XYZ file of C-alpha atoms in Angstrom:
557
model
C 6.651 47.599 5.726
C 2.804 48.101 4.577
C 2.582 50.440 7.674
C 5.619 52.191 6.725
C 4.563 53.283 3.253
C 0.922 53.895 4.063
C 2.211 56.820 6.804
C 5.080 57.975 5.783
C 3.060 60.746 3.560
C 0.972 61.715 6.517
C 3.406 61.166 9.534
C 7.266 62.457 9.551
C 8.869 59.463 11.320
C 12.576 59.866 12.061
C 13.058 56.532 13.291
C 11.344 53.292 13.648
C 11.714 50.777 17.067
C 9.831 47.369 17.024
C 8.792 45.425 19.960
C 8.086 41.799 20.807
C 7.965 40.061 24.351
C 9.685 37.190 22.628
C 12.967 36.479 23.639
C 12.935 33.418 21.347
C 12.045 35.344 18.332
C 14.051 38.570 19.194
C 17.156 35.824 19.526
C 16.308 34.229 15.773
C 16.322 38.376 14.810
C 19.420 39.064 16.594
C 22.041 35.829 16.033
C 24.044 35.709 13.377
C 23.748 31.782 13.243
C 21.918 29.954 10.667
C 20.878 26.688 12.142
C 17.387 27.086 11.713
C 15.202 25.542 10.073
C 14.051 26.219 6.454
C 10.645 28.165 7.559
C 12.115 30.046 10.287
C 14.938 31.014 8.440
C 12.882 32.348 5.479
C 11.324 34.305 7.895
C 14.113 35.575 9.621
C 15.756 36.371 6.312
C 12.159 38.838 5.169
C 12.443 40.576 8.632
C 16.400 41.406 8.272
C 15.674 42.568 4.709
C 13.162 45.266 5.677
C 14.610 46.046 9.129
C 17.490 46.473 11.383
C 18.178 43.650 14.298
C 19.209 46.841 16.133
C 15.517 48.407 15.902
C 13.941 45.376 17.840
C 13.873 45.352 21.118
C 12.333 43.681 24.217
C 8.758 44.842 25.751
C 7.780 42.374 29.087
C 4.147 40.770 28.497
C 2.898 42.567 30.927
C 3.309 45.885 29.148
C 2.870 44.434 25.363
C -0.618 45.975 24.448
C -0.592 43.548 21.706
C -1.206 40.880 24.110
C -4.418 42.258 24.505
C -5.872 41.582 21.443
C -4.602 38.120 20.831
C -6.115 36.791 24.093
C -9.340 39.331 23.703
C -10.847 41.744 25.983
C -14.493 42.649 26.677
C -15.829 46.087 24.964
C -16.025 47.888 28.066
C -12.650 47.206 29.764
C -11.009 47.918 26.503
C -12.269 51.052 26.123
C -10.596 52.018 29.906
C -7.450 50.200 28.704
C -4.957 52.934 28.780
C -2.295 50.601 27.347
C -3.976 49.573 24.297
C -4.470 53.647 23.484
C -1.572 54.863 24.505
C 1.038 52.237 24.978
C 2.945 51.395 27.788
C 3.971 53.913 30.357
C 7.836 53.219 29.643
C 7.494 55.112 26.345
C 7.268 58.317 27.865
C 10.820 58.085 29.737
C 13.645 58.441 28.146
C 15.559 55.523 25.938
C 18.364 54.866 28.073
C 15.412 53.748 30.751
C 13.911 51.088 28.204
C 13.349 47.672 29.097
C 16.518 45.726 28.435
C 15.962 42.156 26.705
C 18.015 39.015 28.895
C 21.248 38.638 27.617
C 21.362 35.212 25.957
C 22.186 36.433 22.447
C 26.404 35.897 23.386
C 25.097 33.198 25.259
C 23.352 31.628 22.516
C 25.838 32.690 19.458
C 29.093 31.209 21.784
C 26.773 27.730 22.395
C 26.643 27.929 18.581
C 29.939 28.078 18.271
C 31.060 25.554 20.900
C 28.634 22.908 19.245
C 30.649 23.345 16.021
C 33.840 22.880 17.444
C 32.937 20.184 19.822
C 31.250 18.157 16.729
C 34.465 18.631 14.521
C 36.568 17.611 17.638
C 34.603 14.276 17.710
C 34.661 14.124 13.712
C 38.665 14.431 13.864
C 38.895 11.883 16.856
C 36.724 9.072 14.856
C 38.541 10.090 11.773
C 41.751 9.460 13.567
C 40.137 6.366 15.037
C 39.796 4.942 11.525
C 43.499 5.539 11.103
C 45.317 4.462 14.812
C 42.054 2.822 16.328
C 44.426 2.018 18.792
C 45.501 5.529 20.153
C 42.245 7.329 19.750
C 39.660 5.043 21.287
C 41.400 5.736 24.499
C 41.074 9.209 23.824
C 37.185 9.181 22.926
C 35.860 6.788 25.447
C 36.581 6.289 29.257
C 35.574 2.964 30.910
C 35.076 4.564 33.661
C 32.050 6.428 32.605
C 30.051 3.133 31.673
C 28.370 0.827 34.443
C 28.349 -2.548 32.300
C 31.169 -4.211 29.739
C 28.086 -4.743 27.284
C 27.185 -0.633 27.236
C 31.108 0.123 26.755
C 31.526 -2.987 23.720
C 28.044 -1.829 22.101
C 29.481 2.348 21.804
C 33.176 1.316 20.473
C 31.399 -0.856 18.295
C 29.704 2.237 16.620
C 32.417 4.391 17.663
C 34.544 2.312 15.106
C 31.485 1.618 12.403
C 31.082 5.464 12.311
C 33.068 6.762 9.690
C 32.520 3.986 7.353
C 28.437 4.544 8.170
C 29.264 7.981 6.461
C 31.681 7.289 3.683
C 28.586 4.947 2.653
C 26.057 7.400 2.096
C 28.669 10.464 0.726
C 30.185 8.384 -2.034
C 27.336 7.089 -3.485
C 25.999 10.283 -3.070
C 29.189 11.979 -4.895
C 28.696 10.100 -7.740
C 25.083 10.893 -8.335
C 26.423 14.375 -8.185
C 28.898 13.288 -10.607
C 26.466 11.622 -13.319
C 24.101 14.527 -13.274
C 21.166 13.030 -10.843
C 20.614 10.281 -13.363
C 19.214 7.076 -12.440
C 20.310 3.859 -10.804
C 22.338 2.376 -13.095
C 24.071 5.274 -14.506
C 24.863 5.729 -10.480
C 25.899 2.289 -9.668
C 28.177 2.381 -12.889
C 29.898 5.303 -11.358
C 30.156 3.819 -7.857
C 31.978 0.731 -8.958
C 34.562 2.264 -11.089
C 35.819 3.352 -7.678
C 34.110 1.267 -5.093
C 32.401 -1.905 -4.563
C 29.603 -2.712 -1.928
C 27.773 -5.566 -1.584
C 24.132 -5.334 -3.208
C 24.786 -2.337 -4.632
C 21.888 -1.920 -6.857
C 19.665 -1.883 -3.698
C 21.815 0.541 -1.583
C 22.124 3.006 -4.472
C 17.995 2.772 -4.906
C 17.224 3.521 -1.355
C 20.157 6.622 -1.295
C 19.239 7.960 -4.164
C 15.689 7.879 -2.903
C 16.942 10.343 -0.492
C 18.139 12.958 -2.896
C 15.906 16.053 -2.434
C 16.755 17.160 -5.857
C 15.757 13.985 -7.543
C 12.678 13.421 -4.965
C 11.513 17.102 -6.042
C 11.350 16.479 -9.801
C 10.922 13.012 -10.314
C 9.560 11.628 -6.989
C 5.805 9.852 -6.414
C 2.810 10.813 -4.703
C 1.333 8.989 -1.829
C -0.272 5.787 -1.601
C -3.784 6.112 -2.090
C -5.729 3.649 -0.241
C -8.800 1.652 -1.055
C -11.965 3.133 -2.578
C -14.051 4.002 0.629
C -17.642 2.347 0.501
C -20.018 4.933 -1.144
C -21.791 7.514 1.012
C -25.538 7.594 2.018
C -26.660 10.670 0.034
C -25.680 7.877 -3.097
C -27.772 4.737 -1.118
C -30.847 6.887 -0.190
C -33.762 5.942 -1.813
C -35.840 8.749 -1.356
C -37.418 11.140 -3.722
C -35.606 11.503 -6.873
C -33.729 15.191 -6.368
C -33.221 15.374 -2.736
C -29.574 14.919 -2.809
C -28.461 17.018 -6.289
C -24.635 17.116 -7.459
C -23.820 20.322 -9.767
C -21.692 21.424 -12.135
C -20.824 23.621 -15.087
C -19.691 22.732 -18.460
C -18.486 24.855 -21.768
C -18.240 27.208 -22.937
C -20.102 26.902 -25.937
C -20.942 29.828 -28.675
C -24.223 30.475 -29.908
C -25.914 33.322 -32.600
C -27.535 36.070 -31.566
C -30.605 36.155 -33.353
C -31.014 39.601 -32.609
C -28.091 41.159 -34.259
C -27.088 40.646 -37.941
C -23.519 40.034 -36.934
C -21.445 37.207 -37.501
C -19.868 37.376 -33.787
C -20.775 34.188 -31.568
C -21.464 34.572 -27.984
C -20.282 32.217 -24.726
C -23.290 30.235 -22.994
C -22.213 27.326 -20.027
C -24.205 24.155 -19.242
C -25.519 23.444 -15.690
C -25.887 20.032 -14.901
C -27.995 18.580 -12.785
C -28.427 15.170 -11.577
C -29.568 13.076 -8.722
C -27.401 11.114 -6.483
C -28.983 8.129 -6.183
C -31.502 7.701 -9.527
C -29.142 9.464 -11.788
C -31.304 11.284 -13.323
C -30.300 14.628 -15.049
C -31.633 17.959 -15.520
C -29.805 20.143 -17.753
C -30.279 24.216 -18.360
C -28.276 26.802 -20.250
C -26.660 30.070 -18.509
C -25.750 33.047 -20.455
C -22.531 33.156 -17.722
C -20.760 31.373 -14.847
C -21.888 34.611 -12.302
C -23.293 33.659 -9.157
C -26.457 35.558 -9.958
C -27.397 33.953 -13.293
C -26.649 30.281 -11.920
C -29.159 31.362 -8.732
C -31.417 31.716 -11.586
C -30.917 29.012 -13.077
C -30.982 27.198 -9.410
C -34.525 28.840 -9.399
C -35.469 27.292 -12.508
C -34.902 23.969 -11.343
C -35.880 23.938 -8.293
C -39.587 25.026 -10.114
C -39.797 22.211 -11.813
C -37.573 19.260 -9.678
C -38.377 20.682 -6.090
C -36.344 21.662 -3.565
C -33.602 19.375 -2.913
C -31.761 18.733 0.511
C -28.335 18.528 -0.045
C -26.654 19.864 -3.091
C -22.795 18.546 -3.846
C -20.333 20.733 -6.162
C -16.609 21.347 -6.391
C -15.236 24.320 -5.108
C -15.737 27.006 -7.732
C -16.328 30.642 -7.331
C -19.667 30.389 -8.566
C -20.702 27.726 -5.694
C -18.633 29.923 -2.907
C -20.214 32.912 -3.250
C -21.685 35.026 -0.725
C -25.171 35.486 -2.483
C -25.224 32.060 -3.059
C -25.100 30.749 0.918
C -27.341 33.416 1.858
C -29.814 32.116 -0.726
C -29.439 28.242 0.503
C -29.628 29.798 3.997
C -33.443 31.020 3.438
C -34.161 27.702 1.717
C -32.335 25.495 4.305
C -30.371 23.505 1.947
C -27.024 22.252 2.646
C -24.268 22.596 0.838
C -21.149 20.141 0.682
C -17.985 21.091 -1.472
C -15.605 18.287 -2.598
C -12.002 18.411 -1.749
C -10.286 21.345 -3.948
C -8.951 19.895 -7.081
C -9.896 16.770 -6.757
C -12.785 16.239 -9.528
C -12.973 12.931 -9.120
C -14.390 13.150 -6.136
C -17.650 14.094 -7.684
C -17.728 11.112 -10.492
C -21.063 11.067 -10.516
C -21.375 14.062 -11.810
C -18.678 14.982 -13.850
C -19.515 11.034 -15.460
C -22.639 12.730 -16.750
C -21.269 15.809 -18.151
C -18.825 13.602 -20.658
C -22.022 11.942 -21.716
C -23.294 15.229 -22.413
C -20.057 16.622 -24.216
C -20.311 13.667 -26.049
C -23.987 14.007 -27.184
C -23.166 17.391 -28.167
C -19.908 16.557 -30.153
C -21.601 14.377 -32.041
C -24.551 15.579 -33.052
C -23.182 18.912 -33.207
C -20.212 19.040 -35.098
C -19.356 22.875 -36.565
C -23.032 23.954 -36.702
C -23.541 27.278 -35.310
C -27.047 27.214 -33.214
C -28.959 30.358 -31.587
C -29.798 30.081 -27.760
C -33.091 28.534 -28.321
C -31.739 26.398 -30.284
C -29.404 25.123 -28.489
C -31.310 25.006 -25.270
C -33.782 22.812 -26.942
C -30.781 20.038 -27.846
C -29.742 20.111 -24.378
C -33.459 19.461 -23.266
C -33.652 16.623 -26.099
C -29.755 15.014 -24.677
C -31.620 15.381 -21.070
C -34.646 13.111 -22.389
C -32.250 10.481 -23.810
C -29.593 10.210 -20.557
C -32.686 10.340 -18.437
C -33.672 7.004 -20.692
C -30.550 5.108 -20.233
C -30.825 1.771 -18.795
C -29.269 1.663 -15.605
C -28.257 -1.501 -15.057
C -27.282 -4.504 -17.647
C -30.120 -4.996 -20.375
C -31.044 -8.899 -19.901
C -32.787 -10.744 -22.539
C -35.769 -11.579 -21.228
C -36.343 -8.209 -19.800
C -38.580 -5.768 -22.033
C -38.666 -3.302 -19.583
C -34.889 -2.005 -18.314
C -34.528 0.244 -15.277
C -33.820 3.882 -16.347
C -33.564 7.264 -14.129
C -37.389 8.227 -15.944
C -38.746 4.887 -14.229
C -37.727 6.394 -10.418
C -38.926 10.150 -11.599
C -41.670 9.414 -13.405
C -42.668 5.826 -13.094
C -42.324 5.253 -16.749
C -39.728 5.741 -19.225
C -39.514 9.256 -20.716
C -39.070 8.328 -24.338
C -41.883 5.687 -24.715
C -45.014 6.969 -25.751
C -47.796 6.510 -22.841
C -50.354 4.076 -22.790
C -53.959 4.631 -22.346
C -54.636 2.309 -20.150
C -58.024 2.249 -18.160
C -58.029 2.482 -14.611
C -60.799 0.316 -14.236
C -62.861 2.557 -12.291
C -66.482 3.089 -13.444
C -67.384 6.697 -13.820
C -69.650 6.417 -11.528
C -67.050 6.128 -8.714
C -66.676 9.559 -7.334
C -64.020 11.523 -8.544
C -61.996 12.151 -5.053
C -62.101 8.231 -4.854
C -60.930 7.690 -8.276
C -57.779 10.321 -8.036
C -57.139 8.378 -4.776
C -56.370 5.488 -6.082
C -54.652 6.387 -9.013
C -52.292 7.608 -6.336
C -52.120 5.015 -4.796
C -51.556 3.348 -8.267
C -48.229 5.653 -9.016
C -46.982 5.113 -5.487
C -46.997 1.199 -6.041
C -45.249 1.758 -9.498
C -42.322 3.905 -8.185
C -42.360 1.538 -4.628
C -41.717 -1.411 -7.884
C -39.168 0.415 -9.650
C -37.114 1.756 -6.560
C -36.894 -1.667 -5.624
C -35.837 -3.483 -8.615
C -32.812 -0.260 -8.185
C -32.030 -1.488 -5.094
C -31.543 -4.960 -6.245
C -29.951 -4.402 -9.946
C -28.282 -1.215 -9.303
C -26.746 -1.345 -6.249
C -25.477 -4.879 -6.841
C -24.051 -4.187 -10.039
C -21.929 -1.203 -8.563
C -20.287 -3.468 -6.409
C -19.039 -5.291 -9.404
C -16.999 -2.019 -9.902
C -16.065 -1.379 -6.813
C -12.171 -3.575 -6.326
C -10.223 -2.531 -3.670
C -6.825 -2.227 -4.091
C -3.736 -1.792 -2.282
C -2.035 1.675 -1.774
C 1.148 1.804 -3.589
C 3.472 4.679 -2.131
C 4.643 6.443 1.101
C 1.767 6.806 3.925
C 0.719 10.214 4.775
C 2.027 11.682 8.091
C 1.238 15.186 10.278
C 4.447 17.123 9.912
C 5.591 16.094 6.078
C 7.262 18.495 3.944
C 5.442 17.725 0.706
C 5.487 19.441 -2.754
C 1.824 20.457 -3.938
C 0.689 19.535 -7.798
C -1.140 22.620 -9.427
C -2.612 22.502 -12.962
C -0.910 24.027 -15.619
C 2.289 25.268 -13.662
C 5.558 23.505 -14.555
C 6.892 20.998 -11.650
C 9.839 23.124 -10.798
C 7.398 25.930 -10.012
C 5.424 24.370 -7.863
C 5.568 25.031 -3.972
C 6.596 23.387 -0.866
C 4.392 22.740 1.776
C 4.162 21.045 5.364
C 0.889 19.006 6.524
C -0.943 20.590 8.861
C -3.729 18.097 9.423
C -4.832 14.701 8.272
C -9.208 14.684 7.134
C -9.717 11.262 7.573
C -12.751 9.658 6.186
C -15.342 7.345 7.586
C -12.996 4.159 7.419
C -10.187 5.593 8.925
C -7.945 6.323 6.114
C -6.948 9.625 4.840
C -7.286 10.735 1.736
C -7.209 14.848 1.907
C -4.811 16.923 4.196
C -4.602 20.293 5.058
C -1.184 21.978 3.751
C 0.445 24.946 5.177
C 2.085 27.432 2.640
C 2.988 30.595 1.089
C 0.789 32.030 -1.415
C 1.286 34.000 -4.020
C 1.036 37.265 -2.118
C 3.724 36.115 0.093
C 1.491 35.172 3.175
C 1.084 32.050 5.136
C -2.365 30.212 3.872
C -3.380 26.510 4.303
C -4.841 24.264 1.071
C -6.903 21.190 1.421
C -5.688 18.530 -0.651
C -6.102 15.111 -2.199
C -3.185 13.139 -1.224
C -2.320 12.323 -4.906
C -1.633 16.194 -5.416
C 1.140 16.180 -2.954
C 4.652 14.730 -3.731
C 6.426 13.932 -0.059
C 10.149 15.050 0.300
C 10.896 13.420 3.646
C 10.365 10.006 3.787
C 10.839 7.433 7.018
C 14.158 5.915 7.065
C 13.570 2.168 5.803
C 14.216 -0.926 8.304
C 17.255 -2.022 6.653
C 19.384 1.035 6.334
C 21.609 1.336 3.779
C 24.720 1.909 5.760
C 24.642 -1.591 7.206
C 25.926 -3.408 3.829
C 29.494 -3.642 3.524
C 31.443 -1.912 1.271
C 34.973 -2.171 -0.333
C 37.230 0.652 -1.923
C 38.950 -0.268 -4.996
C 41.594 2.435 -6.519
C 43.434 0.975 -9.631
C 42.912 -2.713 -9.286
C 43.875 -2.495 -5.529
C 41.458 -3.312 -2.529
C 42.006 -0.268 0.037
C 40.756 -1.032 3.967
């Protein structure tokens, strides 16, 4: 259709033929039956809307020059391809010489039709069975067909449990039609005004857990399962900085102390902090562009060193061409977090609460200039950097903060002037030496006492718990959460692909679906942003528990 309108003003085309090498797909084009399933049809439906089954028609693979480019061709024989410039040869003779597609589409439509009848044939005959078992059980099974006695008990046995298997699942069904999709009890009322079945509470829960309609409004996520241990980039003790989470937080409004006005201007917060000391490094950006936070990437980089690894979520600002290209020539990697999933980078986004919070606080309604401001932020930086990491014992003067494994010492204390010890006649290569050496042993002292207060007290927080919910499979038709957008809104989806993690269990997927320009994209996903509408039949079925019909005081068999 894009084609269409794009030369219709430059090309006078009288009529329009499309060609595929598909019989399958030319069949789906062509039938008039609508046992498909709901992707092809939805497809099927777009193509009938803005073309004629008549146009398409059948091209052999051998002549389809779009073959070519989906399995790829070298430079040079493509450019002697005379089928991929000028089409096949058959478009030069005339129409009634075409290739003709294989006739299967009576074929096809007829089988259609012969699979309806032959199912309501064996409908009527069960239904009949239920009323003269006697008469049509003769009629529906031959003994002569079955080898053993136990084969030929086992089918009449279903044979003869099959229409009350159905009548199971349709009334209670019917009356959760009936009271509006309410819940159980409103549906279990209904049911036993006309019917009674044995546990009925629990075969009303797992039917109604079938409803699409209910399952698409009101249904649960999947199970999420057990916090995964934490990854090495958070265990590393190495130099504080090397592995660097990022984010962005605001906006907030400053004064522009250039300009008498009254009008306030936006300014973001970039947060930086280590992975494994927590420390924090804060700046101020006039705007979330991709060139003002490489700036302020610059900045810190200036003063914290180049760091290894950087972590973020998947904004545009951290997915931007200039941005890669500029971690390229540095050789820094970059890892993005599953998309919206923030919790995924807790460590982080913990710190920028702390931050909103210092702010709040302390800031209230005041209205600050950028200097200003940036000189809080620097001052909130000092005090998070001075939080004691760990639970503050008694008998300990000294607590373990993020300064301690920057800086050896903690950032708010004033410094000692302590003597090294060294006479001044030592020489002074010797003496800066060992005052290395010195600051090395400190840090070596603090990383240490980290790794054994720190580390242990995070597996305090660290419970495991069980995952509550339906298991994620390859193939599930799942609705897919979005922020902001009413539930009814939001769209379907199927799983294209499980990301499992380094303990085997998944906790993202990839999710085929239509986007908003009406083209087939995949997501990734957290698993809690996806509601499943297909859901494995449960061992005990339903349909097994007996039921009785009551109609005005009367038991009916």
């Amino acid at each position: 259709d894009n084609i269409r309108k794009a030369l219709q003003d430059v090309l006078k085309i009288h009529a329009i033929f499309f060609w595929s090498d598909s019989t399958v797909a030319l069949s789906w084009i062509r039938s008039v039956c609508k046992e498909y399933k709901q992707f092809v049809e939805n497809r099927v439906q777009e193509i009938r809307r803005l073309t004629d089954p008549k146009d398409w028609r059948y091209c052999p693979t051998k002549d389809n020059p779009a073959d070519i480019a989906s399995r790829g061709e070298s430079v040079s024989k493509l450019a002697a391809d005379d089928k991929w410039w000028y089409g096949p040869t058959f478009l030069l003779n005339p129409k009634d010489s075409w290739p003709v597609q294989p006739s299967h589409g009576e074929e096809s439509k007829n089988t259609w039709q012969e699979l309806k009848t032959s199912k309501q044939t064996v409908m009527a005959a069960v239904v009949h069975t239920d009323v003269q078992p006697e008469h049509s059980i003769e009629n529906l099974l031959k003994p002569s067909k079955y080898s053993k006695l136990e084969t030929l008990l086992r089918v009449t046995a279903y044979v003869q449990r099959f229409v009350d298997n159905v009548k199971r699942s349709l009334k209670v069904l019917h009356c959760h039609t009936e009271v509006m999709h309410n819940g159980v009890r409103e549906t279990v009322t209904q049911v036993r005004s006309t019917y009674w079945i044995v546990r009925g509470r629990q075969v009303v829960k797992k039917i109604i857990a079938r409803c699409l309609t209910c399952k698409r409004l009101e249904g649960k996520s999947y199970g999420v399962p057990p916090a995964p241990p934490l990854p090495e980039y958070r265990l590393d003790n190495d130099v504080a900085f090397s592995r660097v989470g990022v984010d962005y937080a605001g906006p907030l409004f400053v004064k522009n102390i250039y300009s008498k006005d009254s009008k306030m201007y936006k300014a973001y917060i970039v947060l930086y902090t280590c992975a494994s000391s927590r420390a924090v490094h804060l700046d101020l950006a006039v705007d979330a562009t991709s060139e003002t936070f490489i700036r302020s990437f610059k900045r810190f980089m200036s003063r914290r060193g180049i760091p290894g690894t950087m972590i973020s979520d998947n904004g545009k600002t951290f997915k931007s061409k200039e941005l890669k290209e500029f971690c390229t020539k540095k050789k820094i990697k970059w890892v993005h977090i599953v998309a919206r999933s923030p919790w995924w980078g807790g460590f982080y986004e913990r710190l920028v609460r702390s931050v909103k919070r210092c702010l709040k606080k302390v800031l209230r309604t005041a209205r600050l200039t950028y200097e200003e401001l940036l000189t809080l932020l620097i001052q909130i930086e000092g005090v998070l950097n001075s939080r004691p990491l760990t639970y503050l014992y008694e008998d300990n003067d000294e607590p373990l903060t993020p300064s301690h494994l920057v800086l050896g010492r903690r950032v708010l204390t004033p410094a000692k002037s302590v003597s090294s010890g060294i006479s001044d006649e030592v020489d002074t290569a010797e003496r800066a030496t060992r005052r290395e050496r010195h600051l090395k042993t400190v840090l070596t002292h603090f990383w240490k006492r980290w790794k054994q207060e720190y580390l242990t007290q995070l597996r305090e927080y660290h419970r495991p718990r069980e995952a509550r919910g339906p298991s994620v499979n390859k193939g599930d038709v799942v609705v897919i959460a979005e922020d902001n957008v009413k539930r009814l809104n939001w769209n379907i989806g199927q799983i294209e692909k499980l990301l499992t993690g380094r303990d085997g269990n998944t906790r993202a997927v990839v999710v085929r679906t239509i986007g908003k320009d009406g083209k087939v994209t995949t997501l990734d996903r957290p698993i809690q942003k996806l509601y499943p509408l297909e859901l494995k039949l449960e061992q005990e079925h339903p349909e097994n528990f007996p039921i009785t019909f009551v109609r005005h005081g009367l038991k009916e068999n």
